[in-house]
Short mmCIF file of C-alpha atoms and ligand atoms in Angstrom, two decimals:
data_model
loop_
_atom_site.label_atom_id
_atom_site.label_comp_id
_atom_site.label_asym_id
_atom_site.label_seq_id
_atom_site.Cartn_x
_atom_site.Cartn_y
_atom_site.Cartn_z
CA MET C 14 -52.60 -88.07 51.18
CA SER C 15 -49.46 -88.78 53.24
CA THR C 16 -46.71 -86.41 53.79
CA PRO C 17 -43.72 -86.47 55.11
CA GLN C 18 -43.07 -85.72 58.79
CA ALA C 19 -42.36 -81.50 58.19
CA GLY C 20 -39.47 -81.43 60.60
CA ILE C 21 -37.10 -83.73 58.73
CA LEU C 22 -36.89 -81.85 55.56
CA LEU C 23 -37.11 -77.96 57.38
CA PRO C 24 -33.76 -76.26 58.59
CA LEU C 25 -32.10 -77.04 62.05
CA PRO C 26 -33.91 -75.14 64.54
CA PRO C 27 -31.94 -72.91 66.98
CA LEU C 28 -32.45 -75.44 70.09
CA ALA C 29 -33.60 -79.35 70.32
CA ARG C 30 -34.22 -82.22 72.89
CA TYR C 31 -33.66 -85.66 71.85
CA LEU C 32 -35.73 -88.58 73.90
CA ALA C 33 -35.30 -92.23 73.52
CA PHE C 34 -37.70 -94.52 75.18
CA SER C 35 -37.94 -98.59 75.72
CA LEU C 36 -41.10 -100.37 75.40
CA ALA C 37 -42.38 -101.57 79.14
CA PRO C 38 -42.74 -105.38 79.18
CA ASP C 39 -46.38 -106.53 78.97
CA SER C 40 -47.93 -103.16 77.99
CA ASP C 41 -50.68 -102.13 75.54
CA VAL C 42 -48.67 -101.06 72.47
CA GLY C 43 -51.40 -99.89 70.51
CA ALA C 44 -52.60 -97.59 73.70
CA GLY C 45 -48.93 -96.24 73.59
CA LEU C 46 -48.75 -95.71 69.87
CA ALA C 47 -52.37 -93.91 69.80
CA ALA C 48 -50.82 -91.85 72.62
CA LEU C 49 -47.89 -90.92 70.45
CA GLN C 50 -50.28 -90.31 67.66
CA GLY C 51 -51.69 -87.56 70.01
CA VAL C 52 -48.26 -85.66 70.76
CA VAL C 53 -46.44 -85.69 67.34
CA ASP C 54 -47.08 -83.05 64.76
CA GLY C 55 -44.02 -84.14 62.56
CA GLU C 56 -43.33 -80.57 62.44
CA ARG C 57 -42.20 -79.25 66.00
CA THR C 58 -41.89 -82.89 67.53
CA VAL C 59 -40.27 -85.93 64.62
CA ALA C 60 -40.87 -89.28 65.41
CA GLY C 61 -38.79 -92.43 64.75
CA ILE C 62 -40.35 -95.69 65.53
CA GLY C 63 -37.79 -98.74 66.56
CA LEU C 64 -37.92 -102.52 66.02
CA PRO C 65 -39.67 -103.43 69.49
CA PRO C 66 -43.05 -102.11 68.77
CA LEU C 67 -43.42 -104.17 65.68
CA THR C 68 -41.75 -107.48 67.09
CA ALA C 69 -44.00 -107.02 70.03
CA LEU C 70 -47.16 -106.69 67.80
CA GLY C 71 -46.17 -109.43 65.27
CA LYS C 72 -45.57 -106.65 62.55
CA LYS C 73 -43.32 -105.41 60.09
CA VAL C 74 -41.47 -102.61 58.34
CA ALA C 75 -39.80 -103.25 55.14
CA GLY C 76 -36.31 -101.74 55.51
CA LEU C 77 -36.10 -101.44 59.35
CA LYS C 78 -33.59 -103.64 60.91
CA PRO C 79 -31.35 -103.69 63.77
CA PHE C 80 -28.48 -101.17 63.88
CA PRO C 81 -25.45 -103.40 63.02
CA PRO C 82 -22.44 -103.08 65.70
CA LEU C 83 -19.63 -102.85 63.16
CA SER C 84 -15.97 -102.81 64.11
CA GLY C 85 -12.83 -101.91 62.40
CA PRO C 86 -9.10 -101.46 62.94
CA GLY C 87 -9.18 -99.86 66.27
CA VAL C 88 -12.88 -98.73 66.22
CA GLU C 89 -16.15 -100.23 67.71
CA LEU C 90 -19.48 -98.79 66.93
CA PRO C 91 -21.99 -99.63 69.61
CA SER C 92 -25.44 -100.66 68.90
CA THR C 93 -27.84 -99.14 71.32
CA PRO C 94 -31.65 -99.87 70.04
CA PHE C 95 -34.81 -98.10 71.18
CA ALA C 96 -38.35 -98.59 70.98
CA LEU C 97 -38.94 -94.88 70.18
CA TRP C 98 -36.97 -91.61 69.37
CA LEU C 99 -38.63 -88.26 69.25
CA TRP C 100 -36.53 -85.39 68.28
CA LEU C 101 -38.19 -82.29 69.76
CA ARG C 102 -37.26 -78.92 67.87
CA GLY C 103 -37.43 -75.41 69.41
CA ASP C 104 -36.28 -72.17 70.52
CA ASP C 105 -36.67 -72.46 74.10
CA ARG C 106 -34.96 -74.51 76.39
CA GLY C 107 -37.66 -74.45 78.89
CA GLU C 108 -40.64 -74.91 76.42
CA LEU C 109 -38.40 -77.86 75.29
CA LEU C 110 -38.31 -79.39 78.78
CA HIS C 111 -42.16 -78.88 79.50
CA ARG C 112 -42.85 -80.39 76.37
CA ALA C 113 -40.65 -83.63 76.88
CA ARG C 114 -42.32 -83.85 80.23
CA ARG C 115 -46.12 -83.61 78.73
CA ILE C 116 -44.95 -86.34 75.92
CA GLU C 117 -43.39 -88.39 78.55
CA GLN C 118 -46.31 -88.34 80.70
CA ALA C 119 -48.54 -88.72 77.59
CA LEU C 120 -46.74 -92.28 76.74
CA THR C 121 -46.19 -93.89 80.14
CA PRO C 122 -46.52 -96.62 80.89
CA VAL C 123 -46.44 -98.24 77.59
CA PHE C 124 -42.84 -96.39 76.70
CA GLU C 125 -40.80 -95.70 79.35
CA LEU C 126 -38.01 -92.72 79.21
CA GLU C 127 -34.52 -94.04 78.92
CA GLU C 128 -32.54 -90.85 77.57
CA SER C 129 -32.76 -87.19 76.91
CA TRP C 130 -30.29 -84.72 75.75
CA ASP C 131 -30.04 -81.07 74.68
CA ALA C 132 -28.82 -80.16 71.78
CA PHE C 133 -28.34 -76.66 69.86
CA LYS C 134 -27.20 -74.91 66.63
CA HIS C 135 -23.78 -73.66 67.14
CA ASP C 136 -22.33 -71.11 64.99
CA GLY C 137 -24.70 -70.87 62.09
CA GLY C 138 -24.49 -74.48 61.94
CA ARG C 139 -21.07 -75.51 62.86
CA ASP C 140 -19.87 -79.04 64.80
CA LEU C 141 -18.00 -78.08 67.78
CA SER C 142 -14.75 -78.67 66.08
CA GLY C 143 -16.05 -75.67 64.36
CA TYR C 144 -16.45 -77.18 60.99
CA GLU C 145 -19.48 -76.48 58.94
CA ASP C 146 -21.45 -79.77 58.85
CA GLY C 147 -24.37 -79.97 56.41
CA THR C 148 -22.43 -78.34 53.30
CA GLU C 149 -22.91 -81.16 51.00
CA ASN C 150 -26.69 -82.15 52.07
CA PRO C 151 -29.24 -82.47 49.08
CA LYS C 152 -31.50 -79.69 49.01
CA ASP C 153 -35.14 -79.34 47.71
CA ASP C 154 -36.05 -81.89 45.29
CA ALA C 155 -32.87 -83.86 45.54
CA ALA C 156 -33.58 -83.87 49.73
CA VAL C 157 -36.77 -85.34 49.37
CA ALA C 158 -35.32 -87.96 46.81
CA ALA C 159 -32.59 -88.65 49.21
CA ALA C 160 -34.76 -89.17 52.41
CA ILE C 161 -38.28 -89.68 51.46
CA ALA C 162 -39.80 -92.91 50.53
CA ALA C 163 -42.61 -93.06 47.85
CA ASP C 164 -45.19 -93.42 50.87
CA GLY C 165 -44.20 -90.38 52.63
CA SER C 166 -42.07 -92.48 55.13
CA SER C 167 -38.51 -92.22 56.15
CA PHE C 168 -35.66 -93.75 57.93
CA VAL C 169 -33.18 -92.51 60.18
CA ALA C 170 -29.76 -93.41 61.67
CA VAL C 171 -28.92 -91.81 65.29
CA GLN C 172 -26.00 -91.87 66.80
CA ARG C 173 -24.49 -90.00 69.91
CA TRP C 174 -20.84 -88.74 69.29
CA LEU C 175 -18.40 -87.81 72.34
CA HIS C 176 -15.98 -85.21 71.40
CA ASP C 177 -12.13 -85.28 72.93
CA PHE C 178 -11.42 -82.02 72.82
CA THR C 179 -8.00 -82.17 74.60
CA ARG C 180 -7.39 -84.60 71.39
CA PHE C 181 -8.64 -82.15 68.87
CA GLU C 182 -6.66 -79.16 70.43
CA ALA C 183 -3.63 -80.73 70.48
CA MET C 184 -3.65 -81.26 66.90
CA GLN C 185 -2.14 -78.70 64.52
CA PRO C 186 -4.89 -76.76 62.56
CA GLU C 187 -3.44 -78.57 59.09
CA GLU C 188 -3.73 -82.02 60.93
CA ARG C 189 -7.68 -80.82 61.84
CA ASP C 190 -8.29 -80.00 58.33
CA ASP C 191 -6.78 -83.29 57.10
CA CYS C 192 -9.27 -85.25 59.49
CA ILE C 193 -12.35 -83.72 58.02
CA GLY C 194 -10.76 -83.00 54.24
CA ARG C 195 -12.19 -79.62 54.65
CA ARG C 196 -10.59 -75.95 55.64
CA ARG C 197 -12.21 -74.76 58.62
CA SER C 198 -11.72 -71.25 57.75
CA ASP C 199 -13.31 -70.73 54.36
CA ASN C 200 -14.93 -74.46 54.16
CA GLU C 201 -12.90 -75.41 50.97
CA GLU C 202 -12.35 -78.95 49.89
CA LEU C 203 -9.12 -79.97 50.33
CA ASP C 204 -7.51 -81.24 46.95
CA ASP C 205 -4.99 -83.10 48.30
CA ALA C 206 -6.88 -84.65 51.40
CA PRO C 207 -5.85 -87.98 52.59
CA ALA C 208 -7.72 -90.94 51.97
CA SER C 209 -8.58 -90.99 55.69
CA ALA C 210 -10.47 -87.79 55.31
CA HIS C 211 -13.87 -87.64 56.57
CA VAL C 212 -15.39 -85.99 53.46
CA LYS C 213 -13.47 -88.64 51.32
CA ARG C 214 -14.72 -91.52 53.39
CA THR C 215 -18.15 -90.36 53.25
CA ALA C 216 -18.42 -88.40 49.38
CA GLN C 217 -21.97 -89.49 48.58
CA GLU C 218 -21.54 -89.54 44.74
CA SER C 219 -18.30 -92.25 45.30
CA PHE C 220 -20.53 -95.01 46.52
CA SER C 221 -22.26 -97.43 43.79
CA PRO C 222 -25.12 -96.87 43.99
CA GLU C 223 -24.49 -93.09 45.03
CA ALA C 224 -25.45 -92.89 48.53
CA PHE C 225 -26.93 -89.72 49.54
CA VAL C 226 -28.69 -88.96 52.87
CA VAL C 227 -30.21 -85.84 54.80
CA ARG C 228 -28.13 -84.91 57.68
CA ARG C 229 -29.69 -82.93 60.34
CA SER C 230 -26.82 -83.51 63.02
CA MET C 231 -26.82 -81.00 65.97
CA PRO C 232 -24.19 -80.56 68.74
CA TRP C 233 -25.45 -81.62 71.99
CA SER C 234 -23.75 -80.81 75.76
CA GLU C 235 -23.98 -82.26 78.79
CA GLY C 236 -22.10 -80.90 82.15
CA ARG C 237 -18.62 -81.20 80.78
CA ASP C 238 -19.21 -83.56 77.91
CA ALA C 239 -20.20 -82.57 74.43
CA GLY C 240 -20.32 -83.59 70.90
CA LEU C 241 -22.47 -84.46 67.95
CA MET C 242 -26.12 -85.71 67.59
CA PHE C 243 -25.39 -87.52 64.43
CA VAL C 244 -28.92 -87.38 62.48
CA ALA C 245 -29.38 -89.04 58.96
CA PHE C 246 -32.42 -89.37 57.24
CA GLY C 247 -32.72 -91.78 54.07
CA HIS C 248 -35.69 -93.31 51.92
CA SER C 249 -33.80 -96.40 53.04
CA LEU C 250 -30.87 -97.16 55.59
CA ASP C 251 -28.55 -98.81 52.87
CA ALA C 252 -26.74 -95.04 52.43
CA PHE C 253 -26.01 -94.31 55.56
CA GLN C 254 -24.56 -98.17 55.97
CA ALA C 255 -22.52 -98.02 53.12
CA GLN C 256 -21.01 -94.76 54.65
CA MET C 257 -20.57 -96.23 57.71
CA ARG C 258 -19.01 -99.38 56.36
CA ARG C 259 -16.23 -97.20 54.82
CA MET C 260 -15.90 -95.11 57.57
CA VAL C 261 -15.03 -97.84 60.03
CA GLY C 262 -12.35 -99.33 57.07
CA LEU C 263 -14.16 -102.28 56.38
CA GLU C 264 -13.85 -101.30 52.59
CA ASP C 265 -10.39 -100.93 52.12
CA GLY C 266 -8.73 -101.04 56.09
CA ILE C 267 -8.53 -97.06 56.18
CA VAL C 268 -10.42 -95.74 59.08
CA ASP C 269 -11.76 -92.09 58.88
CA ALA C 270 -9.53 -89.81 60.68
CA LEU C 271 -12.70 -88.10 62.56
CA PHE C 272 -11.95 -91.16 65.15
CA ARG C 273 -8.91 -89.29 66.04
CA PHE C 274 -10.93 -87.23 68.25
CA THR C 275 -14.57 -88.31 68.51
CA ARG C 276 -16.50 -91.68 68.80
CA PRO C 277 -20.15 -92.88 68.86
CA LEU C 278 -21.49 -94.06 71.98
CA SER C 279 -24.55 -95.17 70.33
CA GLY C 280 -26.31 -96.19 67.40
CA ALA C 281 -29.68 -97.11 66.60
CA TYR C 282 -32.21 -97.02 63.51
CA PHE C 283 -35.70 -95.78 63.59
CA TRP C 284 -38.47 -95.76 60.85
CA CYS C 285 -40.36 -92.44 60.45
CA PRO C 286 -44.02 -92.88 59.55
CA PRO C 287 -45.69 -90.37 57.01
CA MET C 288 -48.45 -87.84 58.22
CA GLN C 289 -52.05 -87.77 57.26
CA ASP C 290 -54.77 -85.40 58.19
CA GLY C 291 -51.95 -83.85 60.64
CA LYS C 292 -51.73 -87.38 62.34
CA LEU C 293 -48.94 -89.82 62.19
CA ALA C 294 -50.02 -92.58 59.63
CA LEU C 295 -49.39 -95.92 61.28
CA ALA C 296 -50.71 -98.20 58.64
CA PRO C 297 -48.51 -101.56 60.05
CA PHE C 298 -50.12 -101.21 63.31
CA SER C 299 -53.39 -100.44 61.53
CA LEU C 300 -53.66 -97.27 63.02
C1 LIG G 24 -19.10 -86.58 65.15
C2 LIG G 24 -19.45 -87.00 63.65
C3 LIG G 24 -19.20 -86.14 62.77
C4 LIG G 24 -18.86 -85.38 62.29
C5 LIG G 24 -18.10 -83.96 63.44
C6 LIG G 24 -18.87 -84.98 61.03
C7 LIG G 24 -18.63 -83.74 60.32
C8 LIG G 24 -18.78 -83.64 58.85
C9 LIG G 24 -18.27 -82.35 58.32
C10 LIG G 24 -17.62 -81.29 58.52
C11 LIG G 24 -18.65 -82.67 56.92
C12 LIG G 24 -18.53 -81.59 55.63
C13 LIG G 24 -19.32 -80.59 55.49
C14 LIG G 24 -20.57 -81.38 54.93
O1 LIG G 24 -20.84 -81.69 53.70
O2 LIG G 24 -21.40 -81.38 55.77
C15 LIG G 24 -19.38 -83.94 56.95
C16 LIG G 24 -19.56 -84.24 55.72
C17 LIG G 24 -20.30 -85.50 55.49
N1 LIG G 24 -20.75 -86.57 56.43
FE1 LIG G 24 -19.88 -86.22 58.37
N2 LIG G 24 -19.54 -85.90 60.40
C18 LIG G 24 -19.99 -86.90 61.07
C19 LIG G 24 -20.16 -88.19 61.39
C20 LIG G 24 -20.80 -88.78 60.00
C21 LIG G 24 -21.18 -90.38 60.12
C22 LIG G 24 -21.48 -91.03 61.39
C23 LIG G 24 -21.48 -90.02 58.71
C24 LIG G 24 -22.37 -91.46 57.94
C25 LIG G 24 -22.14 -92.83 58.65
C26 LIG G 24 -21.54 -88.82 57.92
C27 LIG G 24 -21.64 -88.72 56.69
C28 LIG G 24 -21.15 -87.43 55.85
C29 LIG G 24 -21.69 -87.28 54.77
C30 LIG G 24 -22.41 -88.10 53.64
C31 LIG G 24 -21.16 -86.07 54.49
C32 LIG G 24 -21.08 -85.39 53.10
C33 LIG G 24 -19.91 -86.00 51.73
C34 LIG G 24 -19.92 -85.39 50.68
O3 LIG G 24 -20.84 -86.01 49.85
O4 LIG G 24 -19.03 -84.62 50.51
N3 LIG G 24 -20.91 -87.86 58.84
N4 LIG G 24 -19.49 -84.51 57.91
#
């Protein structure tokens, strides 16, 4: 029986490391995927596969598509495709580093490591802006319904957002609350939030069809730069894409107020295969 990668539905770990790989030209994709099966357990290491390995072998996964380079008034979303995305979940930064090294070695020369980002849980699950993140995530059966397809697979949208803390700190507390649509002090939703408030842009029940996703984002930092590694799992990519289109103003010209202090530097979609007998089930590749 196929089951979802367990890490998708578990609570956030204290620490994480995200790895993004490209596909080496003319490489043995089948051998790379077999090596991937040897290093991914679905729980401590969650895997998402991008279009390049499928395209290289002339295969398809229904529902996996390129990340659209959307733009709206004054905002641009980059599309930065990768062949493979790994979310290493853990609680020891050194162990994560060594696990990442082992994985990189196992996947070479087929998958080439392009990016690696350290992430962490902050203040019980807050974004670095101080706002609680994940409050309206569906839970239990609703989380499974939102994130997992009938065959146990999932899709994930990943965007690395860079915060501008100087701009954020220059705002009055009321303006910050209006950006999110919730009060930082007690996480209460604001009745009179402006239409640009993030939670108004993304209110999952306000879409038709309703657009539920399971967000598993974590703050990241590297030197003086920091922000949110936004990660949203869905049984398809449609809910995320509907939310994103409204955030950039493509529905009504109103841009999400989040963009006043943060912007995405990357954007990519991946297919997260199910597990079978403790191993990634790569049916489209006959593996
Ligand atoms: C730096 C980027 C982002 C930050 C700091 C951020 C932060 C937040 C915060 C603080 C909340 C309110 C609490 C909660 O329900 O989790 C929230 C809600 C939400 N966010 Fe974001 N978010 C970001 C990007 C995004 C993106 C790119 C999307 C999807 C395209 C998104 C989708 C959602 C959804 C669906 C909700 C719940 C809305 C509801 O149903 O009430 N967020 N976010």
